[in-house]
Amino acid sequence: MTQQVEIGRGKTGRRAYALDEIGLVPSRRTRDPEEVSIAWQIDAYRFELPVVVAPMDSVVSPATAIEIGRLGGLAPLDLEGLWTRYDDPSSLLEECASLDSEAATKRLQEIYAAPIKEELIGQRISEIRESGVTTAVRLSPQRTVQYHKAVIDAGVDIFVIRGTTVSAEHVSGRAEPLNLKQFIYELDVPVIVGGCATYTAALHLMRTGAAGVLVGFGGGASHTTRNVLGVAVPMATAISDVAAARRDYMDESGGRYVHVIADGGMGTSGDIAKAIACGADAVMVGSPLARATEAPGHGFHWGSEAHHPDLPRGRRVAFGQVGSLEQILHGPSSVADGSMNLMGALKRVMASTGYSDIKEFQRVEVVVAPTQR
């Protein structure tokens, strides 16, 4: 039953929960972690890790996309980032990491003001494809119509349409909006679309034919959307609501399964486990992998919201470097804060609660638990 809380005499609101407000309950059965599978599959593509890396320049370059694919995950390249604006953005990425905090936003806006070069889209996709890993790219809804042909012609495997909030019914008097249903129908590749944070919005996105839906507003630690726009839905509740939409859409569509990917706020291995427990099939992570020695941000992390030309809703965050991509994902860990060996921790919690795969683990019991720091 929905719990409504009185905010004031003229307004009530639904009680919602963040990931750090819930806990997982061990069961009577435990397993050996080596007998646990954390693999998942979307369309024809199978991944050994339920990890989709956030398409941010500070984390995903063609080289890191290839390495993440080799390690078992998926890393979409942001086609509106530096890799499609400059032939070699290496020096600019170093500059982005060296900027003074007060000057960072203005300089990022200047660097990202350079136009996107369509020929670089095909070049970057080919570079990743030639390595043999599954190739994914990201565009915003605003740029999808303009550049999708170049993406498809280059032979991408998975197309990600990602924005702060993406709807199936965008209204605009200035330009013809993206018709998601028609667009997805005409493509020959699976499309992941989002973000969304409510049952109704997710159900509408699923009806467009999307293979996966992103839950949340992305950005996580680098996001300031809550401060700038006041938009915020705690992730535990958002994921659970969208998982309910997936269940109802399966009934409505005669069995079509849409994957739910939690996007934003996945800072530790515990967050990842709780997101899957709430119903996610995979998680989109950024900040944990921004700490990798191979990350192009050199220990700093920022997303596309940080350099928006009119209304920045993100910031550049300093995380430092703790180890390689392989160490962060697979260990061994040298810290006790949940920021390394993310997948080893996920296997261990699944084993501790008695579940053998991701779909089973979504049934784990959860409790509301006071935040402890």
GROMACS .gro file of C-alpha atoms in nm:
model
  373
    1MET     CA    1   0.000   0.000   0.000
    2THR     CA    2   0.137   0.343  -0.098
    3GLN     CA    3   0.246   0.546   0.203
    4GLN     CA    4   0.156   0.914   0.168
    5VAL     CA    5   0.322   1.158   0.405
    6GLU     CA    6   0.177   1.502   0.474
    7ILE     CA    7   0.431   1.763   0.372
    8GLY     CA    8   0.194   2.048   0.458
    9ARG     CA    9  -0.180   2.108   0.457
   10GLY     CA   10  -0.185   2.151   0.082
   11LYS     CA   11   0.064   1.881  -0.022
   12THR     CA   12   0.131   1.516   0.041
   13GLY     CA   13   0.412   1.305  -0.093
   14ARG     CA   14   0.493   0.938  -0.123
   15ARG     CA   15   0.764   0.802   0.104
   16ALA     CA   16   1.056   0.685  -0.108
   17TYR     CA   17   1.382   0.510  -0.018
   18ALA     CA   18   1.743   0.554  -0.121
   19LEU     CA   19   1.976   0.256  -0.155
   20ASP     CA   20   2.154   0.336   0.171
   21GLU     CA   21   1.819   0.316   0.354
   22ILE     CA   22   1.765  -0.051   0.279
   23GLY     CA   23   1.950  -0.369   0.373
   24LEU     CA   24   1.964  -0.725   0.238
   25VAL     CA   25   1.855  -1.017   0.456
   26PRO     CA   26   2.058  -1.342   0.462
   27SER     CA   27   1.856  -1.659   0.402
   28ARG     CA   28   1.872  -2.008   0.551
   29ARG     CA   29   2.078  -2.132   0.254
   30THR     CA   30   2.426  -2.019   0.153
   31ARG     CA   31   2.642  -2.107  -0.148
   32ASP     CA   32   3.003  -2.111  -0.255
   33PRO     CA   33   3.072  -1.779  -0.433
   34GLU     CA   34   3.240  -1.972  -0.716
   35GLU     CA   35   2.904  -2.135  -0.795
   36VAL     CA   36   2.730  -1.800  -0.846
   37SER     CA   37   2.671  -1.656  -1.195
   38ILE     CA   38   2.647  -1.279  -1.237
   39ALA     CA   39   2.609  -1.297  -1.616
   40TRP     CA   40   2.321  -1.129  -1.797
   41GLN     CA   41   2.206  -1.106  -2.158
   42ILE     CA   42   2.035  -0.832  -2.356
   43ASP     CA   43   1.906  -0.932  -2.697
   44ALA     CA   44   2.175  -1.151  -2.856
   45TYR     CA   45   2.458  -1.014  -2.642
   46ARG     CA   46   2.574  -1.191  -2.327
   47PHE     CA   47   2.794  -1.026  -2.065
   48GLU     CA   48   2.972  -1.198  -1.779
   49LEU     CA   49   2.933  -0.887  -1.560
   50PRO     CA   50   2.608  -0.693  -1.495
   51VAL     CA   51   2.799  -0.369  -1.552
   52VAL     CA   52   2.734  -0.100  -1.811
   53VAL     CA   53   2.987   0.180  -1.773
   54ALA     CA   54   2.846   0.532  -1.768
   55PRO     CA   55   2.918   0.696  -2.106
   56MET     CA   56   3.131   0.979  -1.970
   57ASP     CA   57   3.460   1.109  -2.110
   58SER     CA   58   3.625   1.074  -1.769
   59VAL     CA   59   3.566   0.697  -1.778
   60VAL     CA   60   3.510   0.573  -2.135
   61SER     CA   61   3.757   0.612  -2.418
   62PRO     CA   62   3.791   0.369  -2.709
   63ALA     CA   63   4.073   0.200  -2.517
   64THR     CA   64   3.878   0.161  -2.191
   65ALA     CA   65   3.567   0.048  -2.382
   66ILE     CA   66   3.777  -0.234  -2.527
   67GLU     CA   67   3.926  -0.323  -2.188
   68ILE     CA   68   3.585  -0.326  -2.015
   69GLY     CA   69   3.456  -0.553  -2.290
   70ARG     CA   70   3.752  -0.784  -2.238
   71LEU     CA   71   3.675  -0.796  -1.866
   72GLY     CA   72   3.312  -0.895  -1.929
   73GLY     CA   73   3.119  -0.567  -1.917
   74LEU     CA   74   2.985  -0.311  -2.163
   75ALA     CA   75   3.115   0.045  -2.203
   76PRO     CA   76   2.921   0.275  -2.439
   77LEU     CA   77   3.128   0.559  -2.585
   78ASP     CA   78   2.972   0.906  -2.561
   79LEU     CA   79   2.944   1.030  -2.920
   80GLU     CA   80   2.889   1.385  -2.796
   81GLY     CA   81   3.213   1.387  -2.602
   82LEU     CA   82   3.571   1.480  -2.679
   83TRP     CA   83   3.640   1.167  -2.883
   84THR     CA   84   3.414   1.287  -3.165
   85ARG     CA   85   3.508   1.655  -3.139
   86TYR     CA   86   3.888   1.622  -3.155
   87ASP     CA   87   4.120   1.390  -3.349
   88ASP     CA   88   4.328   1.334  -3.037
   89PRO     CA   89   4.177   1.472  -2.715
   90SER     CA   90   4.450   1.335  -2.487
   91SER     CA   91   4.599   1.675  -2.402
   92LEU     CA   92   4.252   1.820  -2.337
   93LEU     CA   93   4.166   1.533  -2.102
   94GLU     CA   94   4.486   1.606  -1.910
   95GLU     CA   95   4.387   1.973  -1.896
   96CYS     CA   96   4.039   1.884  -1.768
   97ALA     CA   97   4.204   1.695  -1.483
   98SER     CA   98   4.438   1.983  -1.396
   99LEU     CA   99   4.185   2.268  -1.386
  100ASP     CA  100   4.128   2.473  -1.075
  101SER     CA  101   3.790   2.386  -0.922
  102GLU     CA  102   3.650   2.737  -0.964
  103ALA     CA  103   3.751   2.755  -1.331
  104ALA     CA  104   3.654   2.399  -1.425
  105THR     CA  105   3.293   2.453  -1.538
  106LYS     CA  106   3.369   2.751  -1.763
  107ARG     CA  107   3.668   2.580  -1.925
  108LEU     CA  108   3.476   2.257  -1.979
  109GLN     CA  109   3.205   2.459  -2.158
  110GLU     CA  110   3.472   2.609  -2.386
  111ILE     CA  111   3.636   2.275  -2.464
  112TYR     CA  112   3.305   2.105  -2.543
  113ALA     CA  113   3.190   2.393  -2.764
  114ALA     CA  114   3.389   2.244  -3.053
  115PRO     CA  115   3.161   2.086  -3.316
  116ILE     CA  116   3.107   1.711  -3.343
  117LYS     CA  117   3.282   1.568  -3.650
  118GLU     CA  118   3.066   1.304  -3.813
  119GLU     CA  119   3.364   1.124  -3.965
  120LEU     CA  120   3.504   1.064  -3.617
  121ILE     CA  121   3.186   0.877  -3.517
  122GLY     CA  122   3.256   0.600  -3.766
  123GLN     CA  123   3.627   0.604  -3.684
  124ARG     CA  124   3.575   0.554  -3.310
  125ILE     CA  125   3.313   0.281  -3.358
  126SER     CA  126   3.541   0.095  -3.601
  127GLU     CA  127   3.827   0.117  -3.353
  128ILE     CA  128   3.619  -0.057  -3.084
  129ARG     CA  129   3.458  -0.308  -3.323
  130GLU     CA  130   3.795  -0.424  -3.457
  131SER     CA  131   3.890  -0.541  -3.108
  132GLY     CA  132   3.609  -0.798  -3.116
  133VAL     CA  133   3.413  -0.670  -2.812
  134THR     CA  134   3.046  -0.574  -2.818
  135THR     CA  135   3.030  -0.213  -2.939
  136ALA     CA  136   2.792   0.037  -2.783
  137VAL     CA  137   2.759   0.413  -2.815
  138ARG     CA  138   2.550   0.685  -2.654
  139LEU     CA  139   2.367   0.984  -2.797
  140SER     CA  140   2.126   1.223  -2.627
  141PRO     CA  141   1.766   1.234  -2.751
  142GLN     CA  142   1.838   1.576  -2.902
  143ARG     CA  143   2.122   1.444  -3.124
  144THR     CA  144   1.988   1.098  -3.207
  145VAL     CA  145   1.802   1.198  -3.523
  146GLN     CA  146   2.103   1.391  -3.651
  147TYR     CA  147   2.368   1.124  -3.604
  148HIS     CA  148   2.197   0.786  -3.584
  149LYS     CA  149   2.261   0.701  -3.951
  150ALA     CA  150   2.636   0.742  -3.906
  151VAL     CA  151   2.616   0.518  -3.600
  152ILE     CA  152   2.425   0.240  -3.775
  153ASP     CA  153   2.640   0.260  -4.089
  154ALA     CA  154   2.951   0.212  -3.872
  155GLY     CA  155   2.808  -0.116  -3.740
  156VAL     CA  156   2.729  -0.051  -3.375
  157ASP     CA  157   2.589  -0.345  -3.174
  158ILE     CA  158   2.390  -0.162  -2.903
  159PHE     CA  159   2.254   0.195  -2.916
  160VAL     CA  160   2.210   0.391  -2.592
  161ILE     CA  161   1.984   0.698  -2.589
  162ARG     CA  162   2.060   0.861  -2.254
  163GLY     CA  163   1.955   1.190  -2.105
  164THR     CA  164   1.875   1.325  -1.761
  165THR     CA  165   1.505   1.256  -1.821
  166VAL     CA  166   1.382   1.082  -2.137
  167SER     CA  167   1.015   1.041  -2.214
  168ALA     CA  168   0.818   0.868  -2.485
  169GLU     CA  169   0.601   1.180  -2.521
  170HIS     CA  170   0.831   1.481  -2.549
  171VAL     CA  171   0.644   1.797  -2.645
  172SER     CA  172   0.819   2.077  -2.832
  173GLY     CA  173   0.698   2.374  -3.031
  174ARG     CA  174   1.045   2.448  -3.168
  175ALA     CA  175   1.143   2.125  -3.339
  176GLU     CA  176   1.000   1.788  -3.433
  177PRO     CA  177   1.067   1.564  -3.130
  178LEU     CA  178   1.224   1.221  -3.154
  179ASN     CA  179   0.953   0.961  -3.213
  180LEU     CA  180   1.105   0.684  -3.004
  181LYS     CA  181   0.864   0.413  -3.108
  182GLN     CA  182   0.910   0.471  -3.479
  183PHE     CA  183   1.284   0.522  -3.440
  184ILE     CA  184   1.340   0.199  -3.245
  185TYR     CA  185   1.114   0.004  -3.481
  186GLU     CA  186   1.323   0.110  -3.782
  187LEU     CA  187   1.658   0.016  -3.624
  188ASP     CA  188   1.813  -0.329  -3.648
  189VAL     CA  189   1.999  -0.300  -3.318
  190PRO     CA  190   1.878  -0.318  -2.957
  191VAL     CA  191   1.822   0.023  -2.797
  192ILE     CA  192   1.869   0.111  -2.430
  193VAL     CA  193   1.688   0.431  -2.335
  194GLY     CA  194   1.653   0.649  -2.025
  195GLY     CA  195   1.662   0.788  -1.769
  196CYS     CA  196   1.328   0.755  -1.604
  197ALA     CA  197   1.226   0.716  -1.242
  198THR     CA  198   0.855   0.632  -1.232
  199TYR     CA  199   0.633   0.336  -1.312
  200THR     CA  200   0.434   0.527  -1.576
  201ALA     CA  201   0.734   0.677  -1.757
  202ALA     CA  202   0.907   0.338  -1.765
  203LEU     CA  203   0.598   0.163  -1.898
  204HIS     CA  204   0.573   0.416  -2.181
  205LEU     CA  205   0.941   0.368  -2.269
  206MET     CA  206   0.898  -0.009  -2.272
  207ARG     CA  207   0.609   0.027  -2.514
  208THR     CA  208   0.842   0.197  -2.764
  209GLY     CA  209   1.022  -0.134  -2.815
  210ALA     CA  210   1.333  -0.053  -2.612
  211ALA     CA  211   1.544  -0.353  -2.514
  212GLY     CA  212   1.648  -0.186  -2.190
  213VAL     CA  213   1.544   0.107  -1.973
  214LEU     CA  214   1.780   0.320  -1.763
  215VAL     CA  215   1.646   0.400  -1.416
  216GLY     CA  216   1.761   0.720  -1.249
  217PHE     CA  217   1.900   1.050  -1.364
  218GLY     CA  218   2.256   0.935  -1.425
  219GLY     CA  219   2.562   1.124  -1.314
  220GLY     CA  220   2.562   1.002  -0.955
  221ALA     CA  221   2.845   1.168  -0.766
  222SER     CA  222   2.906   1.426  -1.041
  223HIS     CA  223   2.540   1.525  -1.073
  224THR     CA  224   2.386   1.842  -0.925
  225THR     CA  225   2.038   1.796  -1.076
  226ARG     CA  226   1.877   1.785  -0.733
  227ASN     CA  227   2.029   2.122  -0.642
  228VAL     CA  228   1.977   2.291  -0.979
  229LEU     CA  229   1.635   2.154  -1.078
  230GLY     CA  230   1.501   2.002  -0.758
  231VAL     CA  231   1.446   1.673  -0.943
  232ALA     CA  232   1.519   1.364  -0.733
  233VAL     CA  233   1.369   1.019  -0.684
  234PRO     CA  234   1.555   0.789  -0.440
  235MET     CA  235   1.700   0.495  -0.628
  236ALA     CA  236   1.567   0.200  -0.427
  237THR     CA  237   1.210   0.316  -0.486
  238ALA     CA  238   1.274   0.415  -0.849
  239ILE     CA  239   1.424   0.076  -0.939
  240SER     CA  240   1.144  -0.112  -0.763
  241ASP     CA  241   0.879   0.092  -0.945
  242VAL     CA  242   1.037   0.034  -1.285
  243ALA     CA  243   1.077  -0.337  -1.209
  244ALA     CA  244   0.702  -0.344  -1.142
  245ALA     CA  245   0.645  -0.177  -1.480
  246ARG     CA  246   0.859  -0.448  -1.643
  247ARG     CA  247   0.646  -0.719  -1.481
  248ASP     CA  248   0.321  -0.558  -1.595
  249TYR     CA  249   0.457  -0.493  -1.944
  250MET     CA  250   0.547  -0.861  -1.975
  251ASP     CA  251   0.181  -0.947  -1.910
  252GLU     CA  252   0.062  -0.676  -2.148
  253SER     CA  253   0.298  -0.773  -2.432
  254GLY     CA  254   0.263  -1.149  -2.403
  255GLY     CA  255   0.602  -1.213  -2.248
  256ARG     CA  256   0.841  -0.950  -2.384
  257TYR     CA  257   1.113  -0.884  -2.124
  258VAL     CA  258   1.269  -0.536  -2.100
  259HIS     CA  259   1.593  -0.511  -1.905
  260VAL     CA  260   1.614  -0.264  -1.619
  261ILE     CA  261   1.949  -0.091  -1.570
  262ALA     CA  262   2.004   0.120  -1.258
  263ASP     CA  263   2.183   0.439  -1.357
  264GLY     CA  264   2.338   0.670  -1.098
  265GLY     CA  265   2.441   0.653  -0.736
  266MET     CA  266   2.626   0.320  -0.767
  267GLY     CA  267   2.928   0.423  -0.565
  268THR     CA  268   3.008   0.096  -0.384
  269SER     CA  269   2.968  -0.277  -0.424
  270GLY     CA  270   2.689  -0.266  -0.164
  271ASP     CA  271   2.496  -0.016  -0.378
  272ILE     CA  272   2.528  -0.247  -0.678
  273ALA     CA  273   2.398  -0.546  -0.483
  274LYS     CA  274   2.102  -0.351  -0.344
  275ALA     CA  275   2.013  -0.211  -0.688
  276ILE     CA  276   1.992  -0.564  -0.829
  277ALA     CA  277   1.797  -0.679  -0.524
  278CYS     CA  278   1.540  -0.407  -0.601
  279GLY     CA  279   1.493  -0.548  -0.952
  280ALA     CA  280   1.775  -0.422  -1.176
  281ASP     CA  281   1.926  -0.664  -1.429
  282ALA     CA  282   2.245  -0.460  -1.447
  283VAL     CA  283   2.389  -0.133  -1.319
  284MET     CA  284   2.543   0.166  -1.493
  285VAL     CA  285   2.847   0.281  -1.297
  286GLY     CA  286   3.081   0.575  -1.339
  287SER     CA  287   3.257   0.699  -1.027
  288PRO     CA  288   3.401   0.361  -0.912
  289LEU     CA  289   3.572   0.319  -1.250
  290ALA     CA  290   3.682   0.684  -1.267
  291ARG     CA  291   3.933   0.576  -1.000
  292ALA     CA  292   4.105   0.337  -1.242
  293THR     CA  293   4.458   0.410  -1.354
  294GLU     CA  294   4.346   0.362  -1.718
  295ALA     CA  295   4.051   0.605  -1.686
  296PRO     CA  296   4.091   0.899  -1.927
  297GLY     CA  297   3.988   1.147  -1.655
  298HIS     CA  298   4.314   1.086  -1.462
  299GLY     CA  299   4.130   1.047  -1.132
  300PHE     CA  300   3.867   1.314  -1.203
  301HIS     CA  301   3.507   1.248  -1.301
  302TRP     CA  302   3.253   1.455  -1.494
  303GLY     CA  303   2.955   1.397  -1.721
  304SER     CA  304   2.784   1.579  -2.005
  305GLU     CA  305   2.574   1.778  -1.756
  306ALA     CA  306   2.891   1.947  -1.626
  307HIS     CA  307   2.952   2.135  -1.952
  308HIS     CA  308   2.596   2.217  -2.058
  309PRO     CA  309   2.624   2.555  -2.236
  310ASP     CA  310   2.321   2.714  -2.065
  311LEU     CA  311   2.248   2.530  -1.738
  312PRO     CA  312   2.526   2.307  -1.603
  313ARG     CA  313   2.386   2.039  -1.372
  314GLY     CA  314   2.702   1.857  -1.283
  315ARG     CA  315   3.052   1.916  -1.159
  316ARG     CA  316   3.400   1.777  -1.200
  317VAL     CA  317   3.480   1.560  -0.898
  318ALA     CA  318   3.824   1.450  -0.777
  319PHE     CA  319   3.839   1.080  -0.684
  320GLY     CA  320   4.205   0.994  -0.724
  321GLN     CA  321   4.328   0.659  -0.853
  322VAL     CA  322   4.316   0.333  -0.657
  323GLY     CA  323   4.401   0.057  -0.906
  324SER     CA  324   4.344  -0.088  -1.250
  325LEU     CA  325   4.006  -0.152  -1.409
  326GLU     CA  326   4.060  -0.522  -1.351
  327GLN     CA  327   4.134  -0.467  -0.981
  328ILE     CA  328   3.829  -0.246  -0.933
  329LEU     CA  329   3.601  -0.499  -1.100
  330HIS     CA  330   3.762  -0.830  -1.006
  331GLY     CA  331   4.004  -0.752  -0.724
  332PRO     CA  332   4.203  -0.811  -0.523
  333SER     CA  333   4.096  -0.514  -0.314
  334SER     CA  334   4.336  -0.317  -0.098
  335VAL     CA  335   4.063  -0.108   0.071
  336ALA     CA  336   3.764  -0.192   0.290
  337ASP     CA  337   3.513   0.066   0.165
  338GLY     CA  338   3.344  -0.127  -0.118
  339SER     CA  339   3.515   0.065  -0.398
  340MET     CA  340   3.723  -0.230  -0.531
  341ASN     CA  341   3.648  -0.590  -0.632
  342LEU     CA  342   3.291  -0.488  -0.709
  343MET     CA  343   3.202  -0.814  -0.878
  344GLY     CA  344   3.366  -1.031  -0.614
  345ALA     CA  345   3.154  -0.855  -0.352
  346LEU     CA  346   2.839  -0.907  -0.558
  347LYS     CA  347   2.912  -1.279  -0.589
  348ARG     CA  348   2.974  -1.301  -0.217
  349VAL     CA  349   2.647  -1.134  -0.116
  350MET     CA  350   2.454  -1.354  -0.359
  351ALA     CA  351   2.624  -1.658  -0.212
  352SER     CA  352   2.552  -1.537   0.143
  353THR     CA  353   2.183  -1.500   0.064
  354GLY     CA  354   2.164  -1.834  -0.118
  355TYR     CA  355   2.101  -1.723  -0.478
  356SER     CA  356   2.279  -1.861  -0.784
  357ASP     CA  357   2.207  -1.600  -1.052
  358ILE     CA  358   2.088  -1.243  -1.105
  359LYS     CA  359   1.722  -1.328  -1.171
  360GLU     CA  360   1.701  -1.534  -0.853
  361PHE     CA  361   1.877  -1.267  -0.649
  362GLN     CA  362   1.607  -1.012  -0.742
  363ARG     CA  363   1.382  -1.207  -0.504
  364VAL     CA  364   1.604  -1.153  -0.199
  365GLU     CA  365   1.435  -1.013   0.111
  366VAL     CA  366   1.511  -0.649   0.191
  367VAL     CA  367   1.444  -0.441   0.499
  368VAL     CA  368   1.431  -0.069   0.569
  369ALA     CA  369   1.745   0.000   0.769
  370PRO     CA  370   1.866   0.325   0.927
  371THR     CA  371   2.167   0.473   0.751
  372GLN     CA  372   2.490   0.391   0.936
  373ARG     CA  373   2.813   0.574   0.868
   0.00000   0.00000   0.00000
